[in-house]
PDB file of C-alpha atoms and ligand atoms in Angstrom:
ATOM      1  CA  MET A   1       6.351 -15.825 -15.771  1.00 95.00           C
ATOM      2  CA  SER A   2       6.120 -13.879 -12.514  1.00 97.00           C
ATOM      3  CA  ILE A   3       3.620 -11.546 -10.912  1.00 98.00           C
ATOM      4  CA  ALA A   4       5.307  -8.152 -10.500  1.00 98.00           C
ATOM      5  CA  PHE A   5       4.608  -5.977  -7.470  1.00 98.00           C
ATOM      6  CA  PHE A   6       5.571  -2.334  -7.608  1.00 98.00           C
ATOM      7  CA  ASP A   7       5.856   0.415  -4.984  1.00 98.00           C
ATOM      8  CA  SER A   8       7.914   3.548  -4.328  1.00 98.00           C
ATOM      9  CA  GLY A   9       9.760   1.647  -1.577  1.00 98.00           C
ATOM     10  CA  ILE A  10       9.317  -1.182   0.921  1.00 98.00           C
ATOM     11  CA  GLY A  11       5.557  -0.591   1.445  1.00 98.00           C
ATOM     12  CA  GLY A  12       4.261  -2.840  -1.330  1.00 98.00           C
ATOM     13  CA  LEU A  13       5.971  -5.802   0.341  1.00 98.00           C
ATOM     14  CA  THR A  14       3.021  -5.841   2.754  1.00 98.00           C
ATOM     15  CA  VAL A  15       0.754  -6.672  -0.201  1.00 98.00           C
ATOM     16  CA  MET A  16       3.165  -9.135  -1.769  1.00 98.00           C
ATOM     17  CA  HIS A  17       3.467 -10.845   1.614  1.00 98.00           C
ATOM     18  CA  GLU A  18      -0.254 -11.590   1.501  1.00 97.00           C
ATOM     19  CA  ALA A  19       0.076 -12.760  -2.138  1.00 98.00           C
ATOM     20  CA  VAL A  20       2.944 -15.160  -1.400  1.00 97.00           C
ATOM     21  CA  ARG A  21       0.844 -16.753   1.348  1.00 96.00           C
ATOM     22  CA  ARG A  22      -2.319 -17.007  -0.766  1.00 97.00           C
ATOM     23  CA  LEU A  23      -0.765 -17.945  -4.116  1.00 97.00           C
ATOM     24  CA  PRO A  24       1.952 -20.542  -3.457  1.00 97.00           C
ATOM     25  CA  ASP A  25       2.053 -21.647  -7.118  1.00 97.00           C
ATOM     26  CA  GLU A  26       3.262 -18.274  -8.377  1.00 98.00           C
ATOM     27  CA  ASP A  27       6.664 -16.588  -8.681  1.00 98.00           C
ATOM     28  CA  PHE A  28       7.108 -12.936  -7.713  1.00 98.00           C
ATOM     29  CA  ILE A  29       9.198  -9.908  -8.602  1.00 98.00           C
ATOM     30  CA  PHE A  30       9.184  -6.864  -6.340  1.00 98.00           C
ATOM     31  CA  PHE A  31      10.332  -3.551  -7.842  1.00 98.00           C
ATOM     32  CA  ALA A  32      10.871  -0.478  -5.634  1.00 98.00           C
ATOM     33  CA  ASP A  33      11.322   2.984  -7.138  1.00 98.00           C
ATOM     34  CA  THR A  34      14.180   3.773  -4.777  1.00 97.00           C
ATOM     35  CA  LEU A  35      15.207   6.775  -6.862  1.00 98.00           C
ATOM     36  CA  HIS A  36      11.966   8.609  -6.145  1.00 98.00           C
ATOM     37  CA  VAL A  37      10.596   7.400  -2.798  1.00 97.00           C
ATOM     38  CA  PRO A  38       8.544   8.974  -1.197  1.00 97.00           C
ATOM     39  CA  TYR A  39       5.744   9.669  -3.686  1.00 98.00           C
ATOM     40  CA  GLY A  40       3.337  11.209  -1.144  1.00 96.00           C
ATOM     41  CA  PRO A  41       4.733  14.779  -1.164  1.00 97.00           C
ATOM     42  CA  LYS A  42       5.143  14.880  -4.984  1.00 97.00           C
ATOM     43  CA  THR A  43       2.718  16.015  -7.701  1.00 97.00           C
ATOM     44  CA  LYS A  44       0.463  13.708  -9.658  1.00 96.00           C
ATOM     45  CA  GLU A  45       2.432  14.524 -12.840  1.00 96.00           C
ATOM     46  CA  GLN A  46       5.783  13.641 -11.238  1.00 97.00           C
ATOM     47  CA  VAL A  47       4.468  10.386  -9.789  1.00 97.00           C
ATOM     48  CA  THR A  48       2.896   9.415 -13.132  1.00 96.00           C
ATOM     49  CA  GLU A  49       6.245   9.958 -14.863  1.00 97.00           C
ATOM     50  CA  TYR A  50       8.144   7.896 -12.251  1.00 98.00           C
ATOM     51  CA  VAL A  51       5.597   5.070 -12.316  1.00 97.00           C
ATOM     52  CA  CYS A  52       5.740   4.870 -16.128  1.00 96.00           C
ATOM     53  CA  GLU A  53       9.570   4.790 -16.057  1.00 97.00           C
ATOM     54  CA  SER A  54       9.456   1.965 -13.508  1.00 97.00           C
ATOM     55  CA  ALA A  55       6.815   0.092 -15.516  1.00 97.00           C
ATOM     56  CA  GLU A  56       9.115   0.148 -18.569  1.00 96.00           C
ATOM     57  CA  ARG A  57      11.838  -1.499 -16.488  1.00 97.00           C
ATOM     58  CA  ILE A  58       9.462  -4.064 -14.985  1.00 97.00           C
ATOM     59  CA  LEU A  59       8.029  -4.996 -18.370  1.00 96.00           C
ATOM     60  CA  GLY A  60      11.540  -5.906 -19.471  1.00 95.00           C
ATOM     61  CA  GLU A  61      11.123  -8.930 -17.170  1.00 96.00           C
ATOM     62  CA  SER A  62       8.945 -11.926 -17.947  1.00 95.00           C
ATOM     63  CA  ILE A  63       5.716 -10.973 -16.122  1.00 97.00           C
ATOM     64  CA  LYS A  64       2.054 -11.959 -16.396  1.00 97.00           C
ATOM     65  CA  ALA A  65       0.511  -9.197 -14.236  1.00 97.00           C
ATOM     66  CA  LEU A  66       1.584  -5.906 -12.711  1.00 98.00           C
ATOM     67  CA  VAL A  67       0.277  -5.110  -9.232  1.00 98.00           C
ATOM     68  CA  ILE A  68       0.653  -1.452  -8.286  1.00 98.00           C
ATOM     69  CA  ALA A  69       1.070  -2.183  -4.577  1.00 98.00           C
ATOM     70  CA  CYS A  70       0.884   1.507  -3.788  1.00 98.00           C
ATOM     71  CA  ASN A  71      -2.251   3.580  -3.229  1.00 97.00           C
ATOM     72  CA  THR A  72      -0.481   6.793  -4.249  1.00 97.00           C
ATOM     73  CA  ALA A  73       0.846   5.401  -7.545  1.00 97.00           C
ATOM     74  CA  THR A  74      -2.542   3.844  -8.316  1.00 97.00           C
ATOM     75  CA  SER A  75      -4.415   7.086  -7.813  1.00 94.00           C
ATOM     76  CA  ALA A  76      -1.898   9.024  -9.924  1.00 94.00           C
ATOM     77  CA  ALA A  77      -1.072   6.618 -12.719  1.00 95.00           C
ATOM     78  CA  ALA A  78      -3.220   3.455 -12.987  1.00 94.00           C
ATOM     79  CA  THR A  79      -5.334   4.867 -15.822  1.00 93.00           C
ATOM     80  CA  GLU A  80      -2.225   5.832 -17.772  1.00 93.00           C
ATOM     81  CA  LEU A  81      -0.652   2.381 -17.273  1.00 95.00           C
ATOM     82  CA  ARG A  82      -3.791   0.576 -18.408  1.00 95.00           C
ATOM     83  CA  ARG A  83      -3.952   2.806 -21.478  1.00 95.00           C
ATOM     84  CA  THR A  84      -0.333   2.080 -22.353  1.00 93.00           C
ATOM     85  CA  TYR A  85       0.223  -1.619 -21.601  1.00 93.00           C
ATOM     86  CA  ALA A  86      -1.559  -4.842 -22.515  1.00 92.00           C
ATOM     87  CA  VAL A  87      -0.480  -6.699 -19.342  1.00 95.00           C
ATOM     88  CA  PRO A  88      -3.171  -6.827 -16.605  1.00 96.00           C
ATOM     89  CA  VAL A  89      -2.619  -3.913 -14.196  1.00 97.00           C
ATOM     90  CA  ILE A  90      -4.108  -4.360 -10.712  1.00 97.00           C
ATOM     91  CA  GLY A  91      -4.195  -1.251  -8.545  1.00 97.00           C
ATOM     92  CA  MET A  92      -5.089  -0.443  -4.945  1.00 96.00           C
ATOM     93  CA  GLU A  93      -7.335   2.039  -3.251  1.00 92.00           C
ATOM     94  CA  PRO A  94      -7.952   2.686   0.446  1.00 96.00           C
ATOM     95  CA  ALA A  95     -10.398   0.095   1.867  1.00 97.00           C
ATOM     96  CA  VAL A  96     -13.073   2.741   2.505  1.00 97.00           C
ATOM     97  CA  LYS A  97     -15.981   0.645   1.244  1.00 95.00           C
ATOM     98  CA  PRO A  98     -15.524  -2.321   3.624  1.00 95.00           C
ATOM     99  CA  ALA A  99     -14.873   0.118   6.471  1.00 97.00           C
ATOM    100  CA  VAL A 100     -18.120   1.978   5.820  1.00 97.00           C
ATOM    101  CA  GLU A 101     -19.991  -1.333   5.578  1.00 95.00           C
ATOM    102  CA  MET A 102     -18.568  -2.368   8.982  1.00 94.00           C
ATOM    103  CA  ASN A 103     -19.673   0.857  10.665  1.00 94.00           C
ATOM    104  CA  GLY A 104     -22.821   1.919   8.814  1.00 79.00           C
ATOM    105  CA  ALA A 105     -25.181   0.248  11.296  1.00 85.00           C
ATOM    106  CA  SER A 106     -23.484   1.466  14.497  1.00 89.00           C
ATOM    107  CA  GLY A 107     -22.783   4.983  13.211  1.00 86.00           C
ATOM    108  CA  GLN A 108     -19.180   4.777  14.426  1.00 96.00           C
ATOM    109  CA  ARG A 109     -16.778   6.825  12.337  1.00 97.00           C
ATOM    110  CA  VAL A 110     -14.016   5.701   9.970  1.00 98.00           C
ATOM    111  CA  LEU A 111     -10.565   7.290   9.854  1.00 98.00           C
ATOM    112  CA  VAL A 112      -8.551   6.844   6.645  1.00 98.00           C
ATOM    113  CA  LEU A 113      -4.777   7.231   6.946  1.00 98.00           C
ATOM    114  CA  ALA A 114      -2.934   7.738   3.636  1.00 98.00           C
ATOM    115  CA  THR A 115      -0.382   9.938   1.903  1.00 97.00           C
ATOM    116  CA  GLU A 116      -1.162  13.559   1.204  1.00 97.00           C
ATOM    117  CA  LEU A 117      -1.202  12.903  -2.574  1.00 97.00           C
ATOM    118  CA  THR A 118      -3.685   9.997  -2.296  1.00 97.00           C
ATOM    119  CA  LEU A 119      -6.038  12.028  -0.106  1.00 97.00           C
ATOM    120  CA  SER A 120      -5.892  15.102  -2.373  1.00 96.00           C
ATOM    121  CA  GLN A 121      -6.861  13.234  -5.552  1.00 94.00           C
ATOM    122  CA  ALA A 122     -10.312  13.404  -7.161  1.00 93.00           C
ATOM    123  CA  LYS A 123     -10.226   9.574  -7.300  1.00 93.00           C
ATOM    124  CA  TYR A 124     -10.243   9.429  -3.483  1.00 96.00           C
ATOM    125  CA  ARG A 125     -12.923  12.109  -3.083  1.00 96.00           C
ATOM    126  CA  GLU A 126     -15.120  10.290  -5.605  1.00 96.00           C
ATOM    127  CA  LEU A 127     -14.639   6.999  -3.761  1.00 96.00           C
ATOM    128  CA  VAL A 128     -15.726   8.562  -0.464  1.00 97.00           C
ATOM    129  CA  THR A 129     -18.697  10.321  -2.089  1.00 97.00           C
ATOM    130  CA  ARG A 130     -19.786   7.038  -3.687  1.00 97.00           C
ATOM    131  CA  VAL A 131     -19.680   4.840  -0.577  1.00 96.00           C
ATOM    132  CA  ASP A 132     -20.117   7.198   2.399  1.00 96.00           C
ATOM    133  CA  ASP A 133     -23.756   8.318   2.269  1.00 93.00           C
ATOM    134  CA  GLN A 134     -23.871   8.861   6.047  1.00 93.00           C
ATOM    135  CA  GLY A 135     -20.810  11.142   6.138  1.00 95.00           C
ATOM    136  CA  ILE A 136     -18.850   9.010   8.617  1.00 96.00           C
ATOM    137  CA  VAL A 137     -15.451   9.055   6.877  1.00 97.00           C
ATOM    138  CA  ASP A 138     -12.582  11.326   8.004  1.00 97.00           C
ATOM    139  CA  SER A 139      -9.093  11.409   6.499  1.00 98.00           C
ATOM    140  CA  LEU A 140      -5.676  12.046   8.007  1.00 98.00           C
ATOM    141  CA  PRO A 141      -2.413  12.301   6.039  1.00 97.00           C
ATOM    142  CA  MET A 142       0.655  10.876   7.789  1.00 95.00           C
ATOM    143  CA  PRO A 143       3.506  12.568   5.917  1.00 87.00           C
ATOM    144  CA  GLU A 144       6.350  11.339   8.160  1.00 95.00           C
ATOM    145  CA  LEU A 145       5.350   7.695   8.367  1.00 97.00           C
ATOM    146  CA  VAL A 146       6.797   6.567   5.018  1.00 98.00           C
ATOM    147  CA  GLY A 147      10.147   8.075   6.085  1.00 97.00           C
ATOM    148  CA  TYR A 148      10.151   6.194   9.401  1.00 98.00           C
ATOM    149  CA  CYS A 149       9.306   3.017   7.540  1.00 98.00           C
ATOM    150  CA  GLU A 150      11.961   3.464   4.828  1.00 98.00           C
ATOM    151  CA  ARG A 151      14.542   3.911   7.613  1.00 98.00           C
ATOM    152  CA  LEU A 152      13.256   0.602   9.045  1.00 97.00           C
ATOM    153  CA  ASN A 153      12.373   2.457  12.223  1.00 97.00           C
ATOM    154  CA  PHE A 154       9.846   0.291  14.048  1.00 96.00           C
ATOM    155  CA  ASP A 155      10.753   1.582  17.505  1.00 97.00           C
ATOM    156  CA  PRO A 156       7.518   1.304  19.524  1.00 97.00           C
ATOM    157  CA  ALA A 157       8.331   4.231  21.837  1.00 97.00           C
ATOM    158  CA  GLU A 158       9.254   6.688  19.072  1.00 97.00           C
ATOM    159  CA  LEU A 159       6.445   5.632  16.752  1.00 98.00           C
ATOM    160  CA  GLY A 160       3.997   5.441  19.635  1.00 97.00           C
ATOM    161  CA  ASP A 161       4.727   9.115  20.405  1.00 97.00           C
ATOM    162  CA  TYR A 162       4.312   9.979  16.745  1.00 97.00           C
ATOM    163  CA  PHE A 163       0.909   8.267  16.482  1.00 98.00           C
ATOM    164  CA  ASN A 164      -0.306   9.758  19.754  1.00 97.00           C
ATOM    165  CA  ARG A 165       0.566  13.244  18.470  1.00 97.00           C
ATOM    166  CA  GLN A 166      -1.253  12.595  15.178  1.00 97.00           C
ATOM    167  CA  PHE A 167      -4.403  11.359  16.925  1.00 97.00           C
ATOM    168  CA  ALA A 168      -4.378  14.047  19.654  1.00 96.00           C
ATOM    169  CA  SER A 169      -7.182  16.102  18.100  1.00 95.00           C
ATOM    170  CA  PHE A 170      -9.444  13.069  17.452  1.00 96.00           C
ATOM    171  CA  ASP A 171     -12.020  11.685  19.873  1.00 97.00           C
ATOM    172  CA  LEU A 172     -11.134   8.054  19.180  1.00 96.00           C
ATOM    173  CA  SER A 173     -14.118   6.711  21.124  1.00 96.00           C
ATOM    174  CA  ARG A 174     -16.246   7.797  18.127  1.00 97.00           C
ATOM    175  CA  TYR A 175     -14.253   5.691  15.626  1.00 98.00           C
ATOM    176  CA  GLY A 176     -14.905   2.032  14.785  1.00 97.00           C
ATOM    177  CA  THR A 177     -12.318   1.445  12.064  1.00 98.00           C
ATOM    178  CA  ILE A 178      -8.980   2.844  10.966  1.00 98.00           C
ATOM    179  CA  VAL A 179      -8.109   2.245   7.312  1.00 98.00           C
ATOM    180  CA  LEU A 180      -4.432   1.953   6.412  1.00 98.00           C
ATOM    181  CA  GLY A 181      -4.596   3.566   2.951  1.00 98.00           C
ATOM    182  CA  CYS A 182      -0.870   3.415   2.225  1.00 98.00           C
ATOM    183  CA  THR A 183       0.977   0.134   1.828  1.00 98.00           C
ATOM    184  CA  HIS A 184       3.823   1.295   4.085  1.00 98.00           C
ATOM    185  CA  TYR A 185       1.491   1.648   7.074  1.00 98.00           C
ATOM    186  CA  PRO A 186       0.676  -2.060   7.804  1.00 97.00           C
ATOM    187  CA  TYR A 187       4.203  -2.453   9.231  1.00 97.00           C
ATOM    188  CA  TYR A 188       2.716  -0.479  12.147  1.00 97.00           C
ATOM    189  CA  ALA A 189      -0.657  -2.272  12.336  1.00 97.00           C
ATOM    190  CA  LYS A 190       0.208  -4.206  15.497  1.00 96.00           C
ATOM    191  CA  LEU A 191       1.638  -1.119  17.200  1.00 97.00           C
ATOM    192  CA  LEU A 192      -1.492   0.833  16.276  1.00 98.00           C
ATOM    193  CA  GLU A 193      -3.739  -1.894  17.660  1.00 97.00           C
ATOM    194  CA  SER A 194      -1.835  -1.743  20.933  1.00 97.00           C
ATOM    195  CA  LEU A 195      -2.212   2.054  21.152  1.00 96.00           C
ATOM    196  CA  LEU A 196      -5.808   2.481  20.036  1.00 97.00           C
ATOM    197  CA  PRO A 197      -8.928   1.769  22.106  1.00 96.00           C
ATOM    198  CA  PRO A 198      -9.582  -1.987  21.792  1.00 96.00           C
ATOM    199  CA  HIS A 199     -12.917  -1.612  19.957  1.00 95.00           C
ATOM    200  CA  ILE A 200     -11.188  -0.026  16.908  1.00 97.00           C
ATOM    201  CA  ARG A 201     -10.446  -2.345  14.008  1.00 97.00           C
ATOM    202  CA  VAL A 202      -7.386  -1.619  11.854  1.00 98.00           C
ATOM    203  CA  ILE A 203      -7.798  -2.760   8.236  1.00 98.00           C
ATOM    204  CA  ASP A 204      -5.938  -2.476   4.925  1.00 97.00           C
ATOM    205  CA  GLY A 205      -6.537  -3.374   1.282  1.00 96.00           C
ATOM    206  CA  SER A 206      -4.015  -6.207   0.873  1.00 97.00           C
ATOM    207  CA  ALA A 207      -6.362  -9.196   1.081  1.00 96.00           C
ATOM    208  CA  GLY A 208      -8.912  -7.652  -1.311  1.00 96.00           C
ATOM    209  CA  THR A 209      -6.176  -6.788  -3.799  1.00 97.00           C
ATOM    210  CA  VAL A 210      -4.720 -10.297  -3.723  1.00 98.00           C
ATOM    211  CA  ARG A 211      -8.208 -11.790  -4.252  1.00 97.00           C
ATOM    212  CA  ARG A 212      -8.541  -9.565  -7.320  1.00 97.00           C
ATOM    213  CA  VAL A 213      -5.111 -10.659  -8.628  1.00 98.00           C
ATOM    214  CA  ALA A 214      -6.093 -14.332  -8.209  1.00 98.00           C
ATOM    215  CA  ARG A 215      -9.409 -13.808  -9.997  1.00 97.00           C
ATOM    216  CA  ILE A 216      -7.814 -11.999 -12.944  1.00 97.00           C
ATOM    217  CA  LEU A 217      -5.128 -14.654 -13.368  1.00 97.00           C
ATOM    218  CA  ASP A 218      -7.785 -17.385 -13.275  1.00 97.00           C
ATOM    219  CA  GLU A 219     -10.006 -15.623 -15.793  1.00 96.00           C
ATOM    220  CA  ARG A 220      -7.111 -15.220 -18.221  1.00 94.00           C
ATOM    221  CA  GLY A 221      -5.822 -18.759 -17.732  1.00 95.00           C
ATOM    222  CA  PHE A 222      -2.530 -17.368 -16.372  1.00 94.00           C
ATOM    223  CA  ALA A 223      -2.663 -18.882 -12.862  1.00 91.00           C
ATOM    224  CA  GLY A 224       0.057 -21.144 -11.450  1.00 93.00           C
ATOM    225  CA  GLY A 225       3.287 -22.469 -12.907  1.00 94.00           C
ATOM    226  CA  GLY A 226       5.569 -21.071 -10.195  1.00 95.00           C
ATOM    227  CA  SER A 227       6.866 -22.158  -6.818  1.00 96.00           C
ATOM    228  CA  GLY A 228       6.892 -19.089  -4.547  1.00 96.00           C
ATOM    229  CA  ARG A 229      10.217 -17.654  -5.761  1.00 97.00           C
ATOM    230  CA  VAL A 230      10.727 -13.985  -4.828  1.00 97.00           C
ATOM    231  CA  ARG A 231      13.159 -11.589  -6.530  1.00 97.00           C
ATOM    232  CA  PHE A 232      13.894  -7.984  -5.506  1.00 98.00           C
ATOM    233  CA  MET A 233      14.759  -5.123  -7.874  1.00 98.00           C
ATOM    234  CA  ASN A 234      14.998  -1.362  -7.499  1.00 98.00           C
ATOM    235  CA  SER A 235      15.147   1.600  -9.846  1.00 98.00           C
ATOM    236  CA  ALA A 236      18.666   2.599  -8.697  1.00 98.00           C
ATOM    237  CA  ASP A 237      20.000  -0.953  -9.197  1.00 98.00           C
ATOM    238  CA  ASP A 238      21.371  -0.471  -5.696  1.00 98.00           C
ATOM    239  CA  PRO A 239      22.380  -3.735  -3.969  1.00 98.00           C
ATOM    240  CA  ALA A 240      22.152  -1.957  -0.580  1.00 97.00           C
ATOM    241  CA  TYR A 241      18.482  -1.180  -1.227  1.00 98.00           C
ATOM    242  CA  ASN A 242      17.811  -4.805  -2.221  1.00 97.00           C
ATOM    243  CA  LEU A 243      19.301  -5.730   1.143  1.00 97.00           C
ATOM    244  CA  LYS A 244      16.874  -3.331   2.807  1.00 98.00           C
ATOM    245  CA  LEU A 245      14.014  -5.033   0.932  1.00 98.00           C
ATOM    246  CA  GLU A 246      15.231  -8.370   2.266  1.00 97.00           C
ATOM    247  CA  GLN A 247      15.351  -6.967   5.813  1.00 97.00           C
ATOM    248  CA  ALA A 248      11.833  -5.568   5.513  1.00 98.00           C
ATOM    249  CA  TRP A 249      10.669  -8.901   4.062  1.00 97.00           C
ATOM    250  CA  ALA A 250      12.129 -10.647   7.099  1.00 96.00           C
ATOM    251  CA  VAL A 251      10.255  -8.235   9.404  1.00 96.00           C
ATOM    252  CA  LEU A 252       6.985  -9.162   7.668  1.00 96.00           C
ATOM    253  CA  ASN A 253       7.713 -12.891   7.753  1.00 93.00           C
ATOM    254  CA  HIS A 254       8.589 -12.671  11.395  1.00 87.00           C
ATOM    255  CA  GLU A 255       5.720 -10.489  12.559  1.00 73.00           C
ATOM    256  CA  MET A 256       2.700 -10.983  10.335  1.00 58.00           C
TER     257      MET A 256
HETATM  258  N1  LIG B 301       3.327   2.958  -0.355  1.00 63.65           N
HETATM  259  C1  LIG B 301       2.713   4.039  -0.992  1.00 63.65           C
HETATM  260  C2  LIG B 301       1.185   4.042  -0.864  1.00 63.65           C
HETATM  261  O1  LIG B 301       0.591   3.005  -0.735  1.00 63.65           O
HETATM  262  C3  LIG B 301       3.306   5.413  -1.033  1.00 63.65           C
HETATM  263  C4  LIG B 301       4.350   5.868  -0.122  1.00 63.65           C
HETATM  264  C5  LIG B 301       5.092   7.067  -0.636  1.00 63.65           C
HETATM  265  O2  LIG B 301       5.959   6.859  -1.481  1.00 63.65           O
HETATM  266  O3  LIG B 301       4.795   8.200  -0.195  1.00 63.65           O
HETATM  267  O4  LIG B 301       0.563   5.046  -0.930  1.00 63.65           O
END
């Protein structure tokens, strides 16, 4: 049985990449909802419908856990998935809590980058209200970034211009941490680190999510039994998109 990772597109590979490194005795399936990427500009109802359709397909495979390697899909549909399916469902949320803990003492600010849908959800607002008692968290949607990423555009000059435009109205000297709250964004983590003032840390939720996956598999006695095999699937059954997943996977294996 495999651990399934799900995202709208190539973003969730950044989480699965961490899982493959940490959990060598597991096998993996990655399913991208190619038909409906990007989720960020869509409504919660649309995304919930697409995620449930994809989950039906994924559950046709032999899987022991379903990781929603997508902050947007988690905020829209994790509750619905857990209500519907018996398989363990592990979701993601922007790493706001660790970021606040890193900056609470110094009073430096935290900037959360995520899709417009993630940032507009009550789930996100409640998370910030719960952990940010000093009011140090700001949020910035990056609507074009998923598109750049899905086109496998990692051009440092073009993306550097894009990021500089997005950050133009922020006084970055006041920020201590940038949270990548969308699983597509870590493809640009190194570029961001090279553009931002050196004191700013860039973090994401992959490691925490993979720790949670490992714990849940252990608790249920489901851990192990695999050998690091990885299989790619997509909702359009499009071989060209599976090739894109392989290319993106190679980028991660090469760079991270
Ligand atoms: N990778 C997704 C996330 O973590 C969503 C990207 C999208 O489809 O807009 O939020």
